[in-house]
């Protein structure tokens, strides 16, 4: 096993999209491990705490009237005139990668073992060694059109600090209401409609009395991890899909293994959108968005070797932890192939837990029948008495329901 | 504290409905405890294991051409001609009660502490001391119109045995496909459309090779517990509502406390629909339906005493365990008052996790704002980073999403 280190630099990150057209920034062999640095796309919500002094973060976020390091942000158009900016923010997550795995081909499964996760400390001497993240309650959140206090609607950003003293926890530091922000190209952002816009703190009012005394256990994880799909050249990072992506399940954490179908040669793994904590639903539209390093080991399972294993017939992401196997139901199981050429806009109309529950049921049934050799009737009875379905997220266009079955119940089989 | 014992007998049970018109079978004082016997409405899926030799169960289920102990089963019509039978199976759960609490009035909250749960042993000497339950995959299950194996659609009953040796667990014993059953009044039941019909085992084919080697941890709980609503005289037990009822959350178990709004004088608590285990979703339409005794303590919280407590402003069921507070979102928050006179049929069209998620969000927001004094922005951020939303059930007409927040996060407040 070779150990690699992949820093987050302007040449190793891509913003807002997965793409089979990207050249790999690293090519590895099956069995290798990689420590991948990721930087949160919300770092500019508090430049001082999350960017200042961090050479690579400064370079990635650099955007002046004359220069914009990461021009394309999203899978949208890159020729103006722009409503929001190049890429149009059709996809928002800053991802590190892609990593190619030698020999990976469509039909194979890539296993990603999450060996460790570690936060990236603030490089600002004023906050040396401390860890910060941002939780926007955004316009795509479940609450946005259902607020009770004035003014409405509104977006609110809450900055959290992560304390890694065991057991790791997070506490709010301060919050502010989003104000229209003008980017260096002169485009005004009345809402959080384009990633990486630096918030001018002279325009906002800090609320330092927020969630006082409340301490939340940390759940370090990557919200977005996955492979490049085959169906389109540039694919928004927002909707999760059959190759993974923006799954936003906090259980995809240290100690877990994720299995992803390979759709293009090399697989092309990217990750980012790291979270210090998140609840099932990611209600406000985001978690505590933070910069994490992830140590991953990659195992390639060739198509011919899948029969008779837990991966037989797998056409979607699968989670394995010490306790459970989990499948992910989506509002639209494979929106890229099901929704036609306008899939990027069509999927925005399809978010529903009802169809996600349907998809989770079907995926878990298939898993129990194919992998565990149950009849359909056995699978359905077992699901009713022993499988748990949770609301993964209601904010990523393609909403999610996670279906989990405990591994221990099969111990005697 | 006075301890009471409430046996399940023909005169202490009611079948398929909550009703403010019922005379209490027991009246207690706040602080008293009651051991309540319940008998599962699915006992006749296997008469030999779950009824034979059990004097009270035999009496309750007695139904011959000349006699039917429990005539009304459901909130429907009791004058024929019947499609299914008296009460029409508009509501199916066999409940013990109601228990009145002295002094309980609308506006008060009744706390029910679940001190213990214990299974009712088979009284058939052939199965002495053993515990059995039934899991039908029924026509109201999430799978019914989405089956892949033939014949379809179909209903399948799986009989499970509960082993109370710690840690308690369940295993399947056998299964059979439902066949049309003719009741003593001559009505044929092609599907499971009326509760308590005795399955003639000479008409079914036993499958003894079912879920072999699979052992599921037990989750003893009551699927249905709650108070009589005020809005109608007879209310189906199927849709859960603001006074509780068919909540089907396995976390409402030993050690938990449930809080219910009192809607009528005395509260009128009934319970039943006990389960040996259930997963989040109750996918097949039922859990492992079993007969349990529950030991409950009842604490009445008067309306005037609620401000400043966790119960302030509570208008719906609330769960408290050692770890969490949970609220229950329904597809329709209060279907009895919202859906008009045809509420019993209208609610059948409204099952949706999307609206249940909306309701759970609103209820948890209110709880955090009213009880924990958070601003709306604080509540939303906290929910996004620390609250978990689960699929309670997708089979009880009024579908459910449970929203939970851990108590420990408030320890420093």
mmCIF file of C-alpha atoms in Angstrom, chain B residues 44-234:
data_model
loop_
_atom_site.group_PDB
_atom_site.id
_atom_site.type_symbol
_atom_site.label_atom_id
_atom_site.label_comp_id
_atom_site.label_asym_id
_atom_site.label_seq_id
_atom_site.Cartn_x
_atom_site.Cartn_y
_atom_site.Cartn_z
ATOM 1 C CA UNK B 44 -56.151 -15.094 15.108
ATOM 2 C CA UNK B 45 -53.418 -15.271 12.474
ATOM 3 C CA UNK B 46 -52.319 -18.276 14.553
ATOM 4 C CA UNK B 47 -55.116 -19.239 16.910
ATOM 5 C CA UNK B 48 -53.190 -22.186 18.344
ATOM 6 C CA UNK B 49 -50.225 -20.145 19.485
ATOM 7 C CA UNK B 50 -51.870 -16.877 20.459
ATOM 8 C CA UNK B 51 -55.420 -17.645 21.638
ATOM 9 C CA UNK B 52 -56.016 -21.323 22.440
ATOM 10 C CA UNK B 53 -56.199 -21.956 26.164
ATOM 11 C CA UNK B 54 -56.137 -18.240 27.015
ATOM 12 C CA UNK B 55 -59.539 -17.767 28.641
ATOM 13 C CA UNK B 56 -59.712 -14.030 28.129
ATOM 14 C CA UNK B 57 -58.346 -14.080 24.604
ATOM 15 C CA UNK B 58 -60.782 -16.841 23.718
ATOM 16 C CA UNK B 59 -63.646 -14.790 25.105
ATOM 17 C CA UNK B 60 -62.626 -11.604 23.307
ATOM 18 C CA UNK B 61 -62.108 -13.315 19.956
ATOM 19 C CA UNK B 62 -65.219 -15.499 20.288
ATOM 20 C CA UNK B 63 -67.127 -15.287 17.039
ATOM 21 C CA UNK B 64 -69.527 -17.968 15.879
ATOM 22 C CA UNK B 65 -72.619 -17.939 13.771
ATOM 23 C CA UNK B 66 -74.598 -17.187 16.913
ATOM 24 C CA UNK B 67 -72.296 -15.034 18.944
ATOM 25 C CA UNK B 68 -69.651 -12.369 18.442
ATOM 26 C CA UNK B 69 -68.288 -10.999 21.681
ATOM 27 C CA UNK B 70 -66.743 -7.892 20.210
ATOM 28 C CA UNK B 71 -69.264 -6.832 17.675
ATOM 29 C CA UNK B 72 -68.009 -3.387 16.738
ATOM 30 C CA UNK B 73 -64.586 -3.413 15.188
ATOM 31 C CA UNK B 74 -63.802 0.010 13.876
ATOM 32 C CA UNK B 75 -65.346 3.461 13.828
ATOM 33 C CA UNK B 76 -67.586 2.659 10.872
ATOM 34 C CA UNK B 77 -71.279 1.757 10.700
ATOM 35 C CA UNK B 78 -72.705 -0.809 13.091
ATOM 36 C CA UNK B 79 -75.896 -1.343 11.134
ATOM 37 C CA UNK B 80 -75.725 -3.629 8.116
ATOM 38 C CA UNK B 81 -75.580 -4.660 5.466
ATOM 39 C CA UNK B 82 -71.826 -4.780 5.912
ATOM 40 C CA UNK B 83 -69.041 -4.987 3.399
ATOM 41 C CA UNK B 84 -66.599 -6.243 5.995
ATOM 42 C CA UNK B 85 -68.501 -6.416 9.282
ATOM 43 C CA UNK B 86 -69.782 -4.267 12.117
ATOM 44 C CA UNK B 87 -67.614 -1.188 12.463
ATOM 45 C CA UNK B 88 -66.309 -2.092 8.985
ATOM 46 C CA UNK B 89 -62.736 -2.373 10.192
ATOM 47 C CA UNK B 90 -62.390 1.420 9.988
ATOM 48 C CA UNK B 91 -59.752 1.088 12.651
ATOM 49 C CA UNK B 92 -58.324 -2.266 13.582
ATOM 50 C CA UNK B 93 -56.505 -2.188 16.912
ATOM 51 C CA UNK B 94 -57.777 -4.029 19.956
ATOM 52 C CA UNK B 95 -57.268 -1.586 22.788
ATOM 53 C CA UNK B 96 -57.550 -1.967 26.524
ATOM 54 C CA UNK B 97 -59.225 0.906 28.332
ATOM 55 C CA UNK B 98 -60.188 3.610 28.576
ATOM 56 C CA UNK B 99 -58.590 4.647 31.824
ATOM 57 C CA UNK B 100 -59.791 7.947 33.260
ATOM 58 C CA UNK B 101 -57.554 10.171 35.344
ATOM 59 C CA UNK B 102 -59.419 12.105 38.000
ATOM 60 C CA UNK B 103 -59.467 15.813 37.332
ATOM 61 C CA UNK B 104 -58.110 15.636 33.796
ATOM 62 C CA UNK B 105 -59.626 18.360 31.629
ATOM 63 C CA UNK B 106 -59.113 19.679 28.130
ATOM 64 C CA UNK B 107 -55.960 21.810 28.082
ATOM 65 C CA UNK B 108 -54.134 19.591 30.561
ATOM 66 C CA UNK B 109 -51.313 17.235 29.588
ATOM 67 C CA UNK B 110 -51.244 13.595 30.629
ATOM 68 C CA UNK B 111 -47.786 12.116 31.143
ATOM 69 C CA UNK B 112 -47.538 8.378 30.726
ATOM 70 C CA UNK B 113 -44.372 6.772 32.056
ATOM 71 C CA UNK B 114 -43.663 3.352 30.646
ATOM 72 C CA UNK B 115 -42.266 1.501 33.638
ATOM 73 C CA UNK B 116 -42.136 -1.942 32.116
ATOM 74 C CA UNK B 117 -43.346 -4.171 29.315
ATOM 75 C CA UNK B 118 -43.737 -7.930 29.421
ATOM 76 C CA UNK B 119 -45.038 -10.407 26.848
ATOM 77 C CA UNK B 120 -48.130 -12.534 27.440
ATOM 78 C CA UNK B 121 -47.211 -16.210 27.239
ATOM 79 C CA UNK B 122 -49.034 -18.715 25.111
ATOM 80 C CA UNK B 123 -51.642 -20.544 27.176
ATOM 81 C CA UNK B 124 -51.612 -23.535 24.887
ATOM 82 C CA UNK B 125 -49.810 -26.359 26.718
ATOM 83 C CA UNK B 126 -48.048 -27.195 23.472
ATOM 84 C CA UNK B 127 -46.323 -23.806 23.633
ATOM 85 C CA UNK B 128 -46.377 -23.157 27.358
ATOM 86 C CA UNK B 129 -44.351 -20.142 28.404
ATOM 87 C CA UNK B 130 -43.440 -19.164 24.870
ATOM 88 C CA UNK B 131 -44.225 -15.887 23.147
ATOM 89 C CA UNK B 132 -45.485 -15.461 19.599
ATOM 90 C CA UNK B 133 -46.384 -12.611 17.315
ATOM 91 C CA UNK B 134 -47.520 -12.065 13.751
ATOM 92 C CA UNK B 135 -46.172 -9.849 10.981
ATOM 93 C CA UNK B 136 -48.577 -9.530 8.074
ATOM 94 C CA UNK B 137 -47.332 -7.932 4.866
ATOM 95 C CA UNK B 138 -50.744 -6.466 4.266
ATOM 96 C CA UNK B 139 -52.675 -4.730 1.532
ATOM 97 C CA UNK B 140 -52.099 -1.366 3.232
ATOM 98 C CA UNK B 141 -48.343 -1.943 3.302
ATOM 99 C CA UNK B 142 -45.897 0.202 1.377
ATOM 100 C CA UNK B 143 -44.929 -2.792 -0.774
ATOM 101 C CA UNK B 144 -48.368 -4.004 -1.798
ATOM 102 C CA UNK B 145 -48.613 -2.417 -5.241
ATOM 103 C CA UNK B 146 -44.881 -2.564 -5.841
ATOM 104 C CA UNK B 147 -44.077 -6.270 -5.738
ATOM 105 C CA UNK B 148 -41.753 -8.014 -8.154
ATOM 106 C CA UNK B 149 -42.385 -11.717 -7.532
ATOM 107 C CA UNK B 150 -45.609 -13.477 -8.558
ATOM 108 C CA UNK B 151 -48.380 -13.773 -7.671
ATOM 109 C CA UNK B 152 -49.132 -10.106 -7.169
ATOM 110 C CA UNK B 153 -50.495 -8.529 -5.289
ATOM 111 C CA UNK B 154 -50.428 -10.866 -2.338
ATOM 112 C CA UNK B 155 -50.486 -10.733 1.434
ATOM 113 C CA UNK B 156 -48.123 -12.839 3.500
ATOM 114 C CA UNK B 157 -48.227 -13.515 7.236
ATOM 115 C CA UNK B 158 -44.997 -14.350 9.051
ATOM 116 C CA UNK B 159 -45.234 -15.768 12.569
ATOM 117 C CA UNK B 160 -42.351 -14.871 14.869
ATOM 118 C CA UNK B 161 -41.252 -16.150 18.267
ATOM 119 C CA UNK B 162 -39.937 -13.791 20.922
ATOM 120 C CA UNK B 163 -37.108 -15.067 23.082
ATOM 121 C CA UNK B 164 -36.870 -13.016 26.274
ATOM 122 C CA UNK B 165 -33.437 -14.389 27.175
ATOM 123 C CA UNK B 166 -31.327 -11.244 27.424
ATOM 124 C CA UNK B 167 -30.764 -9.641 25.036
ATOM 125 C CA UNK B 168 -34.322 -10.333 23.924
ATOM 126 C CA UNK B 169 -34.679 -11.248 20.268
ATOM 127 C CA UNK B 170 -37.154 -12.475 17.685
ATOM 128 C CA UNK B 171 -36.938 -15.130 15.001
ATOM 129 C CA UNK B 172 -39.369 -16.144 12.293
ATOM 130 C CA UNK B 173 -41.141 -19.487 12.777
ATOM 131 C CA UNK B 174 -43.100 -19.894 9.560
ATOM 132 C CA UNK B 175 -45.100 -17.914 7.035
ATOM 133 C CA UNK B 176 -48.108 -18.333 4.810
ATOM 134 C CA UNK B 177 -49.822 -16.500 2.018
ATOM 135 C CA UNK B 178 -53.223 -15.080 2.969
ATOM 136 C CA UNK B 179 -56.105 -16.984 1.418
ATOM 137 C CA UNK B 180 -59.712 -15.781 1.284
ATOM 138 C CA UNK B 181 -61.170 -16.362 4.738
ATOM 139 C CA UNK B 182 -64.881 -16.715 5.375
ATOM 140 C CA UNK B 183 -66.012 -15.366 8.710
ATOM 141 C CA UNK B 184 -68.807 -16.927 10.779
ATOM 142 C CA UNK B 185 -71.318 -14.457 9.350
ATOM 143 C CA UNK B 186 -70.511 -15.674 5.843
ATOM 144 C CA UNK B 187 -68.566 -12.646 4.680
ATOM 145 C CA UNK B 188 -65.524 -13.561 2.627
ATOM 146 C CA UNK B 189 -62.319 -11.642 3.307
ATOM 147 C CA UNK B 190 -60.159 -11.889 0.188
ATOM 148 C CA UNK B 191 -57.608 -9.636 1.862
ATOM 149 C CA UNK B 192 -56.926 -8.631 5.445
ATOM 150 C CA UNK B 193 -59.842 -6.207 5.501
ATOM 151 C CA UNK B 194 -61.396 -6.821 8.913
ATOM 152 C CA UNK B 195 -59.665 -7.506 12.207
ATOM 153 C CA UNK B 196 -59.952 -10.684 14.197
ATOM 154 C CA UNK B 197 -60.989 -13.035 11.412
ATOM 155 C CA UNK B 198 -59.714 -16.450 12.372
ATOM 156 C CA UNK B 199 -57.394 -17.854 9.743
ATOM 157 C CA UNK B 200 -58.407 -21.385 8.858
ATOM 158 C CA UNK B 201 -55.061 -23.101 8.711
ATOM 159 C CA UNK B 202 -56.447 -25.875 6.531
ATOM 160 C CA UNK B 203 -56.683 -23.274 3.760
ATOM 161 C CA UNK B 204 -53.111 -22.023 3.915
ATOM 162 C CA UNK B 205 -49.733 -23.483 3.021
ATOM 163 C CA UNK B 206 -47.120 -23.233 5.710
ATOM 164 C CA UNK B 207 -43.618 -22.239 4.724
ATOM 165 C CA UNK B 208 -41.344 -23.442 7.509
ATOM 166 C CA UNK B 209 -38.173 -22.225 5.881
ATOM 167 C CA UNK B 210 -38.337 -18.517 6.441
ATOM 168 C CA UNK B 211 -35.595 -16.112 7.463
ATOM 169 C CA UNK B 212 -33.575 -19.031 8.763
ATOM 170 C CA UNK B 213 -30.620 -18.049 10.901
ATOM 171 C CA UNK B 214 -31.814 -14.475 11.165
ATOM 172 C CA UNK B 215 -32.232 -13.103 14.678
ATOM 173 C CA UNK B 216 -33.537 -9.583 15.250
ATOM 174 C CA UNK B 217 -33.095 -7.669 18.519
ATOM 175 C CA UNK B 218 -36.459 -7.167 20.221
ATOM 176 C CA UNK B 219 -37.934 -3.688 20.594
ATOM 177 C CA UNK B 220 -40.943 -4.196 22.871
ATOM 178 C CA UNK B 221 -43.368 -1.310 22.620
ATOM 179 C CA UNK B 222 -46.984 -0.352 22.145
ATOM 180 C CA UNK B 223 -47.800 0.818 18.641
ATOM 181 C CA UNK B 224 -51.002 2.493 19.786
ATOM 182 C CA UNK B 225 -51.361 4.518 22.975
ATOM 183 C CA UNK B 226 -53.303 7.688 23.455
ATOM 184 C CA UNK B 227 -56.328 9.590 24.594
ATOM 185 C CA UNK B 228 -59.820 10.041 23.223
ATOM 186 C CA UNK B 229 -60.131 12.980 20.806
ATOM 187 C CA UNK B 230 -62.924 15.519 21.194
ATOM 188 C CA UNK B 231 -63.829 16.037 17.534
ATOM 189 C CA UNK B 232 -65.871 12.907 16.818
ATOM 190 C CA UNK B 233 -67.703 10.244 18.775
ATOM 191 C CA UNK B 234 -65.910 7.319 17.185
#
